Amino acid sequence: LTRIVILAPPEVNVKTMSPLNVMKEYNENTEEALKLLERRYRKLAGEKSVGFISLLKAVSPGNYVDGLHPDDEGQKEIADAVWRGIRRFFN
């Protein structure tokens, strides 16, 4: 059985954003853009009758290396969220 699943990306943590990422202008606007993207992906999944997994809140705020990229624990949180989401489709 093949199943298409759209994943919405995790959010960022502007409070722990590295100076480099601040210089690249990752900020509150990035947070809002990711929330909008999540809503649009959710809507698209519904329109196309495909699966949807939101990772927006999957990573704990302290589990980012540089405010943008999840660290090892954050990656585990993502894996857990994806696995839980995939299991929903097969139960």
PDB file of N, CA and C in Angstrom:
ATOM      1  N   LEU A   1       0.852  -1.175   0.000  1.00  0.00           N
ATOM      2  CA  LEU A   1       0.000   0.000   0.000  1.00  0.00           C
ATOM      3  C   LEU A   1       0.896   1.235   0.000  1.00  0.00           C
ATOM      4  N   THR A   2       0.648   2.137  -0.915  1.00  0.00           N
ATOM      5  CA  THR A   2       1.400   3.389  -0.993  1.00  0.00           C
ATOM      6  C   THR A   2       0.511   4.517  -0.503  1.00  0.00           C
ATOM      7  N   ARG A   3       1.087   5.374   0.297  1.00  0.00           N
ATOM      8  CA  ARG A   3       0.326   6.500   0.852  1.00  0.00           C
ATOM      9  C   ARG A   3       1.181   7.756   0.722  1.00  0.00           C
ATOM     10  N   ILE A   4       0.621   8.794   0.150  1.00  0.00           N
ATOM     11  CA  ILE A   4       1.307  10.082   0.058  1.00  0.00           C
ATOM     12  C   ILE A   4       1.001  10.857   1.325  1.00  0.00           C
ATOM     13  N   VAL A   5       2.037  11.429   1.913  1.00  0.00           N
ATOM     14  CA  VAL A   5       1.884  12.202   3.144  1.00  0.00           C
ATOM     15  C   VAL A   5       2.639  13.519   2.989  1.00  0.00           C
ATOM     16  N   ILE A   6       1.962  14.599   3.270  1.00  0.00           N
ATOM     17  CA  ILE A   6       2.592  15.924   3.281  1.00  0.00           C
ATOM     18  C   ILE A   6       3.024  16.214   4.711  1.00  0.00           C
ATOM     19  N   LEU A   7       4.264  16.657   4.879  1.00  0.00           N
ATOM     20  CA  LEU A   7       4.784  17.026   6.193  1.00  0.00           C
ATOM     21  C   LEU A   7       4.971  18.537   6.260  1.00  0.00           C
ATOM     22  N   ALA A   8       4.417  19.152   7.277  1.00  0.00           N
ATOM     23  CA  ALA A   8       4.685  20.565   7.532  1.00  0.00           C
ATOM     24  C   ALA A   8       5.944  20.640   8.387  1.00  0.00           C
ATOM     25  N   PRO A   9       6.878  21.527   8.078  1.00  0.00           N
ATOM     26  CA  PRO A   9       8.149  21.584   8.807  1.00  0.00           C
ATOM     27  C   PRO A   9       7.999  22.089  10.242  1.00  0.00           C
ATOM     28  N   PRO A  10       8.997  21.783  11.073  1.00  0.00           N
ATOM     29  CA  PRO A  10       8.963  22.300  12.446  1.00  0.00           C
ATOM     30  C   PRO A  10       9.166  23.812  12.462  1.00  0.00           C
ATOM     31  N   GLU A  11       8.771  24.397  13.588  1.00  0.00           N
ATOM     32  CA  GLU A  11       8.957  25.834  13.733  1.00  0.00           C
ATOM     33  C   GLU A  11      10.423  26.146  14.038  1.00  0.00           C
ATOM     34  N   VAL A  12      10.730  27.396  14.248  1.00  0.00           N
ATOM     35  CA  VAL A  12      12.059  27.841  14.638  1.00  0.00           C
ATOM     36  C   VAL A  12      11.981  28.374  16.061  1.00  0.00           C
ATOM     37  N   ASN A  13      13.124  28.588  16.668  1.00  0.00           N
ATOM     38  CA  ASN A  13      13.152  29.185  18.003  1.00  0.00           C
ATOM     39  C   ASN A  13      13.926  30.499  17.912  1.00  0.00           C
ATOM     40  N   VAL A  14      13.203  31.601  17.795  1.00  0.00           N
ATOM     41  CA  VAL A  14      13.857  32.902  17.627  1.00  0.00           C
ATOM     42  C   VAL A  14      14.624  33.327  18.874  1.00  0.00           C
ATOM     43  N   LYS A  15      14.276  32.769  20.032  1.00  0.00           N
ATOM     44  CA  LYS A  15      14.969  33.130  21.271  1.00  0.00           C
ATOM     45  C   LYS A  15      16.388  32.573  21.326  1.00  0.00           C
ATOM     46  N   THR A  16      16.622  31.480  20.612  1.00  0.00           N
ATOM     47  CA  THR A  16      17.967  30.877  20.612  1.00  0.00           C
ATOM     48  C   THR A  16      18.632  30.980  19.248  1.00  0.00           C
ATOM     49  N   MET A  17      18.117  31.864  18.394  1.00  0.00           N
ATOM     50  CA  MET A  17      18.646  32.007  17.043  1.00  0.00           C
ATOM     51  C   MET A  17      20.101  32.475  17.082  1.00  0.00           C
ATOM     52  N   SER A  18      20.938  31.811  16.308  1.00  0.00           N
ATOM     53  CA  SER A  18      22.350  32.177  16.251  1.00  0.00           C
ATOM     54  C   SER A  18      22.509  33.530  15.552  1.00  0.00           C
ATOM     55  N   PRO A  19      23.605  34.232  15.836  1.00  0.00           N
ATOM     56  CA  PRO A  19      23.836  35.514  15.160  1.00  0.00           C
ATOM     57  C   PRO A  19      23.822  35.392  13.634  1.00  0.00           C
ATOM     58  N   LEU A  20      24.359  34.286  13.109  1.00  0.00           N
ATOM     59  CA  LEU A  20      24.361  34.081  11.663  1.00  0.00           C
ATOM     60  C   LEU A  20      22.935  33.995  11.123  1.00  0.00           C
ATOM     61  N   ASN A  21      22.084  33.244  11.814  1.00  0.00           N
ATOM     62  CA  ASN A  21      20.706  33.117  11.340  1.00  0.00           C
ATOM     63  C   ASN A  21      19.916  34.399  11.537  1.00  0.00           C
ATOM     64  N   VAL A  22      20.250  35.162  12.564  1.00  0.00           N
ATOM     65  CA  VAL A  22      19.633  36.486  12.726  1.00  0.00           C
ATOM     66  C   VAL A  22      20.036  37.373  11.550  1.00  0.00           C
ATOM     67  N   MET A  23      21.313  37.315  11.179  1.00  0.00           N
ATOM     68  CA  MET A  23      21.805  38.086  10.040  1.00  0.00           C
ATOM     69  C   MET A  23      21.085  37.667   8.746  1.00  0.00           C
ATOM     70  N   LYS A  24      20.739  36.385   8.646  1.00  0.00           N
ATOM     71  CA  LYS A  24      20.011  35.880   7.474  1.00  0.00           C
ATOM     72  C   LYS A  24      18.521  36.209   7.544  1.00  0.00           C
ATOM     73  N   GLU A  25      18.135  36.907   8.622  1.00  0.00           N
ATOM     74  CA  GLU A  25      16.781  37.412   8.831  1.00  0.00           C
ATOM     75  C   GLU A  25      15.748  36.334   9.148  1.00  0.00           C
ATOM     76  N   TYR A  26      16.178  35.264   9.839  1.00  0.00           N
ATOM     77  CA  TYR A  26      15.222  34.334  10.419  1.00  0.00           C
ATOM     78  C   TYR A  26      14.710  34.986  11.695  1.00  0.00           C
ATOM     79  N   ASN A  27      13.403  35.171  11.797  1.00  0.00           N
ATOM     80  CA  ASN A  27      12.850  35.926  12.920  1.00  0.00           C
ATOM     81  C   ASN A  27      11.379  35.584  13.117  1.00  0.00           C
ATOM     82  N   GLU A  28      10.645  36.474  13.762  1.00  0.00           N
ATOM     83  CA  GLU A  28       9.220  36.251  14.009  1.00  0.00           C
ATOM     84  C   GLU A  28       8.442  36.080  12.711  1.00  0.00           C
ATOM     85  N   ASN A  29       8.894  36.744  11.649  1.00  0.00           N
ATOM     86  CA  ASN A  29       8.242  36.582  10.351  1.00  0.00           C
ATOM     87  C   ASN A  29       8.385  35.149   9.854  1.00  0.00           C
ATOM     88  N   THR A  30       9.514  34.529  10.163  1.00  0.00           N
ATOM     89  CA  THR A  30       9.730  33.129   9.792  1.00  0.00           C
ATOM     90  C   THR A  30       8.731  32.246  10.533  1.00  0.00           C
ATOM     91  N   GLU A  31       8.535  32.523  11.813  1.00  0.00           N
ATOM     92  CA  GLU A  31       7.558  31.764  12.595  1.00  0.00           C
ATOM     93  C   GLU A  31       6.167  31.871  11.975  1.00  0.00           C
ATOM     94  N   GLU A  32       5.768  33.074  11.630  1.00  0.00           N
ATOM     95  CA  GLU A  32       4.442  33.280  11.041  1.00  0.00           C
ATOM     96  C   GLU A  32       4.331  32.599   9.684  1.00  0.00           C
ATOM     97  N   ALA A  33       5.394  32.659   8.892  1.00  0.00           N
ATOM     98  CA  ALA A  33       5.385  32.011   7.575  1.00  0.00           C
ATOM     99  C   ALA A  33       5.242  30.496   7.718  1.00  0.00           C
ATOM    100  N   LEU A  34       5.891  29.908   8.722  1.00  0.00           N
ATOM    101  CA  LEU A  34       5.781  28.466   8.942  1.00  0.00           C
ATOM    102  C   LEU A  34       4.377  28.082   9.399  1.00  0.00           C
ATOM    103  N   LYS A  35       3.748  28.919  10.194  1.00  0.00           N
ATOM    104  CA  LYS A  35       2.362  28.656  10.608  1.00  0.00           C
ATOM    105  C   LYS A  35       1.421  28.713   9.405  1.00  0.00           C
ATOM    106  N   LEU A  36       1.628  29.694   8.533  1.00  0.00           N
ATOM    107  CA  LEU A  36       0.823  29.810   7.321  1.00  0.00           C
ATOM    108  C   LEU A  36       1.052  28.606   6.411  1.00  0.00           C
ATOM    109  N   LEU A  37       2.302  28.215   6.258  1.00  0.00           N
ATOM    110  CA  LEU A  37       2.637  27.052   5.436  1.00  0.00           C
ATOM    111  C   LEU A  37       1.951  25.805   5.973  1.00  0.00           C
ATOM    112  N   GLU A  38       1.940  25.638   7.291  1.00  0.00           N
ATOM    113  CA  GLU A  38       1.289  24.480   7.910  1.00  0.00           C
ATOM    114  C   GLU A  38      -0.201  24.464   7.571  1.00  0.00           C
ATOM    115  N   ARG A  39      -0.846  25.599   7.671  1.00  0.00           N
ATOM    116  CA  ARG A  39      -2.280  25.668   7.349  1.00  0.00           C
ATOM    117  C   ARG A  39      -2.538  25.347   5.878  1.00  0.00           C
ATOM    118  N   ARG A  40      -1.687  25.858   5.017  1.00  0.00           N
ATOM    119  CA  ARG A  40      -1.868  25.609   3.575  1.00  0.00           C
ATOM    120  C   ARG A  40      -1.587  24.149   3.224  1.00  0.00           C
ATOM    121  N   TYR A  41      -0.576  23.556   3.827  1.00  0.00           N
ATOM    122  CA  TYR A  41      -0.307  22.131   3.592  1.00  0.00           C
ATOM    123  C   TYR A  41      -1.462  21.279   4.095  1.00  0.00           C
ATOM    124  N   ARG A  42      -1.999  21.621   5.252  1.00  0.00           N
ATOM    125  CA  ARG A  42      -3.140  20.878   5.803  1.00  0.00           C
ATOM    126  C   ARG A  42      -4.328  20.946   4.827  1.00  0.00           C
ATOM    127  N   LYS A  43      -4.593  22.148   4.320  1.00  0.00           N
ATOM    128  CA  LYS A  43      -5.695  22.337   3.367  1.00  0.00           C
ATOM    129  C   LYS A  43      -5.434  21.543   2.087  1.00  0.00           C
ATOM    130  N   LEU A  44      -4.229  21.615   1.560  1.00  0.00           N
ATOM    131  CA  LEU A  44      -3.868  20.890   0.347  1.00  0.00           C
ATOM    132  C   LEU A  44      -4.046  19.386   0.538  1.00  0.00           C
ATOM    133  N   ALA A  45      -3.606  18.881   1.672  1.00  0.00           N
ATOM    134  CA  ALA A  45      -3.759  17.448   1.950  1.00  0.00           C
ATOM    135  C   ALA A  45      -5.230  17.054   1.926  1.00  0.00           C
ATOM    136  N   GLY A  46      -6.072  17.901   2.506  1.00  0.00           N
ATOM    137  CA  GLY A  46      -7.502  17.618   2.487  1.00  0.00           C
ATOM    138  C   GLY A  46      -8.072  17.650   1.082  1.00  0.00           C
ATOM    139  N   GLU A  47      -7.650  18.629   0.299  1.00  0.00           N
ATOM    140  CA  GLU A  47      -8.152  18.755  -1.076  1.00  0.00           C
ATOM    141  C   GLU A  47      -7.721  17.579  -1.939  1.00  0.00           C
ATOM    142  N   LYS A  48      -6.533  17.082  -1.705  1.00  0.00           N
ATOM    143  CA  LYS A  48      -5.981  15.991  -2.531  1.00  0.00           C
ATOM    144  C   LYS A  48      -6.195  14.615  -1.909  1.00  0.00           C
ATOM    145  N   SER A  49      -6.845  14.571  -0.756  1.00  0.00           N
ATOM    146  CA  SER A  49      -7.102  13.308  -0.045  1.00  0.00           C
ATOM    147  C   SER A  49      -5.823  12.515   0.210  1.00  0.00           C
ATOM    148  N   VAL A  50      -4.811  13.217   0.692  1.00  0.00           N
ATOM    149  CA  VAL A  50      -3.559  12.573   1.078  1.00  0.00           C
ATOM    150  C   VAL A  50      -3.335  12.803   2.571  1.00  0.00           C
ATOM    151  N   GLY A  51      -2.398  12.074   3.130  1.00  0.00           N
ATOM    152  CA  GLY A  51      -2.108  12.223   4.550  1.00  0.00           C
ATOM    153  C   GLY A  51      -1.433  13.548   4.856  1.00  0.00           C
ATOM    154  N   PHE A  52      -1.495  13.926   6.105  1.00  0.00           N
ATOM    155  CA  PHE A  52      -0.846  15.157   6.548  1.00  0.00           C
ATOM    156  C   PHE A  52      -0.314  14.961   7.959  1.00  0.00           C
ATOM    157  N   ILE A  53       0.924  15.369   8.163  1.00  0.00           N
ATOM    158  CA  ILE A  53       1.535  15.349   9.489  1.00  0.00           C
ATOM    159  C   ILE A  53       2.154  16.716   9.723  1.00  0.00           C
ATOM    160  N   SER A  54       1.731  17.371  10.777  1.00  0.00           N
ATOM    161  CA  SER A  54       2.321  18.655  11.138  1.00  0.00           C
ATOM    162  C   SER A  54       3.467  18.423  12.111  1.00  0.00           C
ATOM    163  N   LEU A  55       4.607  18.974  11.778  1.00  0.00           N
ATOM    164  CA  LEU A  55       5.767  18.930  12.670  1.00  0.00           C
ATOM    165  C   LEU A  55       5.975  20.276  13.350  1.00  0.00           C
ATOM    166  N   LEU A  56       5.014  21.182  13.189  1.00  0.00           N
ATOM    167  CA  LEU A  56       5.158  22.549  13.692  1.00  0.00           C
ATOM    168  C   LEU A  56       5.503  22.582  15.176  1.00  0.00           C
ATOM    169  N   LYS A  57       4.881  21.754  15.980  1.00  0.00           N
ATOM    170  CA  LYS A  57       5.143  21.744  17.426  1.00  0.00           C
ATOM    171  C   LYS A  57       5.894  20.490  17.861  1.00  0.00           C
ATOM    172  N   ALA A  58       6.515  19.789  16.925  1.00  0.00           N
ATOM    173  CA  ALA A  58       7.168  18.512  17.238  1.00  0.00           C
ATOM    174  C   ALA A  58       8.455  18.682  18.038  1.00  0.00           C
ATOM    175  N   VAL A  59       9.177  19.760  17.814  1.00  0.00           N
ATOM    176  CA  VAL A  59      10.488  19.945  18.436  1.00  0.00           C
ATOM    177  C   VAL A  59      10.361  20.874  19.645  1.00  0.00           C
ATOM    178  N   SER A  60      10.854  20.420  20.775  1.00  0.00           N
ATOM    179  CA  SER A  60      10.855  21.235  21.990  1.00  0.00           C
ATOM    180  C   SER A  60      11.734  22.476  21.778  1.00  0.00           C
ATOM    181  N   PRO A  61      11.362  23.614  22.355  1.00  0.00           N
ATOM    182  CA  PRO A  61      12.102  24.861  22.125  1.00  0.00           C
ATOM    183  C   PRO A  61      13.603  24.763  22.400  1.00  0.00           C
ATOM    184  N   GLY A  62      14.001  23.980  23.369  1.00  0.00           N
ATOM    185  CA  GLY A  62      15.429  23.884  23.689  1.00  0.00           C
ATOM    186  C   GLY A  62      16.213  22.932  22.814  1.00  0.00           C
ATOM    187  N   ASN A  63      15.547  22.274  21.861  1.00  0.00           N
ATOM    188  CA  ASN A  63      16.217  21.254  21.058  1.00  0.00           C
ATOM    189  C   ASN A  63      16.568  21.722  19.650  1.00  0.00           C
ATOM    190  N   TYR A  64      17.095  22.940  19.583  1.00  0.00           N
ATOM    191  CA  TYR A  64      17.604  23.499  18.325  1.00  0.00           C
ATOM    192  C   TYR A  64      19.077  23.839  18.501  1.00  0.00           C
ATOM    193  N   VAL A  65      19.871  23.539  17.496  1.00  0.00           N
ATOM    194  CA  VAL A  65      21.301  23.841  17.541  1.00  0.00           C
ATOM    195  C   VAL A  65      21.525  25.348  17.461  1.00  0.00           C
ATOM    196  N   ASP A  66      20.810  25.976  16.549  1.00  0.00           N
ATOM    197  CA  ASP A  66      21.045  27.384  16.225  1.00  0.00           C
ATOM    198  C   ASP A  66      19.756  28.173  16.072  1.00  0.00           C
ATOM    199  N   GLY A  67      18.689  27.659  16.667  1.00  0.00           N
ATOM    200  CA  GLY A  67      17.395  28.296  16.543  1.00  0.00           C
ATOM    201  C   GLY A  67      16.637  27.892  15.297  1.00  0.00           C
ATOM    202  N   LEU A  68      17.335  27.286  14.347  1.00  0.00           N
ATOM    203  CA  LEU A  68      16.739  26.921  13.070  1.00  0.00           C
ATOM    204  C   LEU A  68      16.754  25.409  12.836  1.00  0.00           C
ATOM    205  N   HIS A  69      17.863  24.778  13.170  1.00  0.00           N
ATOM    206  CA  HIS A  69      18.039  23.351  12.923  1.00  0.00           C
ATOM    207  C   HIS A  69      17.926  22.552  14.221  1.00  0.00           C
ATOM    208  N   PRO A  70      17.067  21.524  14.215  1.00  0.00           N
ATOM    209  CA  PRO A  70      16.945  20.686  15.413  1.00  0.00           C
ATOM    210  C   PRO A  70      18.253  19.950  15.718  1.00  0.00           C
ATOM    211  N   ASP A  71      18.545  19.820  17.014  1.00  0.00           N
ATOM    212  CA  ASP A  71      19.717  19.040  17.434  1.00  0.00           C
ATOM    213  C   ASP A  71      19.334  17.556  17.429  1.00  0.00           C
ATOM    214  N   ASP A  72      20.201  16.700  17.973  1.00  0.00           N
ATOM    215  CA  ASP A  72      19.929  15.262  17.970  1.00  0.00           C
ATOM    216  C   ASP A  72      18.612  14.932  18.660  1.00  0.00           C
ATOM    217  N   GLU A  73      18.349  15.558  19.799  1.00  0.00           N
ATOM    218  CA  GLU A  73      17.081  15.300  20.503  1.00  0.00           C
ATOM    219  C   GLU A  73      15.893  15.803  19.682  1.00  0.00           C
ATOM    220  N   GLY A  74      16.067  16.944  19.036  1.00  0.00           N
ATOM    221  CA  GLY A  74      15.007  17.475  18.178  1.00  0.00           C
ATOM    222  C   GLY A  74      14.729  16.548  16.998  1.00  0.00           C
ATOM    223  N   GLN A  75      15.796  15.959  16.440  1.00  0.00           N
ATOM    224  CA  GLN A  75      15.617  15.004  15.339  1.00  0.00           C
ATOM    225  C   GLN A  75      14.845  13.774  15.813  1.00  0.00           C
ATOM    226  N   LYS A  76      15.127  13.343  17.034  1.00  0.00           N
ATOM    227  CA  LYS A  76      14.382  12.202  17.595  1.00  0.00           C
ATOM    228  C   LYS A  76      12.911  12.570  17.768  1.00  0.00           C
ATOM    229  N   GLU A  77      12.658  13.804  18.204  1.00  0.00           N
ATOM    230  CA  GLU A  77      11.270  14.247  18.354  1.00  0.00           C
ATOM    231  C   GLU A  77      10.546  14.252  17.002  1.00  0.00           C
ATOM    232  N   ILE A  78      11.241  14.676  15.963  1.00  0.00           N
ATOM    233  CA  ILE A  78      10.664  14.668  14.624  1.00  0.00           C
ATOM    234  C   ILE A  78      10.365  13.228  14.199  1.00  0.00           C
ATOM    235  N   ALA A  79      11.333  12.343  14.394  1.00  0.00           N
ATOM    236  CA  ALA A  79      11.138  10.937  14.024  1.00  0.00           C
ATOM    237  C   ALA A  79       9.937  10.348  14.762  1.00  0.00           C
ATOM    238  N   ASP A  80       9.825  10.639  16.043  1.00  0.00           N
ATOM    239  CA  ASP A  80       8.691  10.135  16.828  1.00  0.00           C
ATOM    240  C   ASP A  80       7.365  10.673  16.289  1.00  0.00           C
ATOM    241  N   ALA A  81       7.335  11.963  15.954  1.00  0.00           N
ATOM    242  CA  ALA A  81       6.101  12.575  15.446  1.00  0.00           C
ATOM    243  C   ALA A  81       5.721  11.984  14.089  1.00  0.00           C
ATOM    244  N   VAL A  82       6.711  11.758  13.245  1.00  0.00           N
ATOM    245  CA  VAL A  82       6.433  11.159  11.935  1.00  0.00           C
ATOM    246  C   VAL A  82       5.923   9.732  12.123  1.00  0.00           C
ATOM    247  N   TRP A  83       6.573   8.971  12.980  1.00  0.00           N
ATOM    248  CA  TRP A  83       6.154   7.589  13.213  1.00  0.00           C
ATOM    249  C   TRP A  83       4.717   7.529  13.760  1.00  0.00           C
ATOM    250  N   ARG A  84       4.403   8.395  14.735  1.00  0.00           N
ATOM    251  CA  ARG A  84       3.032   8.438  15.267  1.00  0.00           C
ATOM    252  C   ARG A  84       2.037   8.787  14.165  1.00  0.00           C
ATOM    253  N   GLY A  85       2.411   9.744  13.318  1.00  0.00           N
ATOM    254  CA  GLY A  85       1.530  10.147  12.224  1.00  0.00           C
ATOM    255  C   GLY A  85       1.317   9.037  11.221  1.00  0.00           C
ATOM    256  N   ILE A  86       2.380   8.357  10.854  1.00  0.00           N
ATOM    257  CA  ILE A  86       2.271   7.263   9.885  1.00  0.00           C
ATOM    258  C   ILE A  86       1.430   6.128  10.460  1.00  0.00           C
ATOM    259  N   ARG A  87       1.612   5.821  11.726  1.00  0.00           N
ATOM    260  CA  ARG A  87       0.849   4.740  12.345  1.00  0.00           C
ATOM    261  C   ARG A  87      -0.654   5.030  12.316  1.00  0.00           C
ATOM    262  N   ARG A  88      -1.045   6.293  12.406  1.00  0.00           N
ATOM    263  CA  ARG A  88      -2.473   6.662  12.324  1.00  0.00           C
ATOM    264  C   ARG A  88      -3.083   6.210  11.015  1.00  0.00           C
ATOM    265  N   PHE A  89      -2.304   6.258   9.930  1.00  0.00           N
ATOM    266  CA  PHE A  89      -2.827   5.913   8.615  1.00  0.00           C
ATOM    267  C   PHE A  89      -3.059   4.416   8.442  1.00  0.00           C
ATOM    268  N   PHE A  90      -2.443   3.613   9.276  1.00  0.00           N
ATOM    269  CA  PHE A  90      -2.522   2.170   9.109  1.00  0.00           C
ATOM    270  C   PHE A  90      -3.273   1.480  10.234  1.00  0.00           C
ATOM    271  N   ASN A  91      -3.891   2.229  11.104  1.00  0.00           N
ATOM    272  CA  ASN A  91      -4.687   1.626  12.183  1.00  0.00           C
ATOM    273  C   ASN A  91      -6.156   1.696  11.871  1.00  0.00           C
TER     274      ASN A  91
END
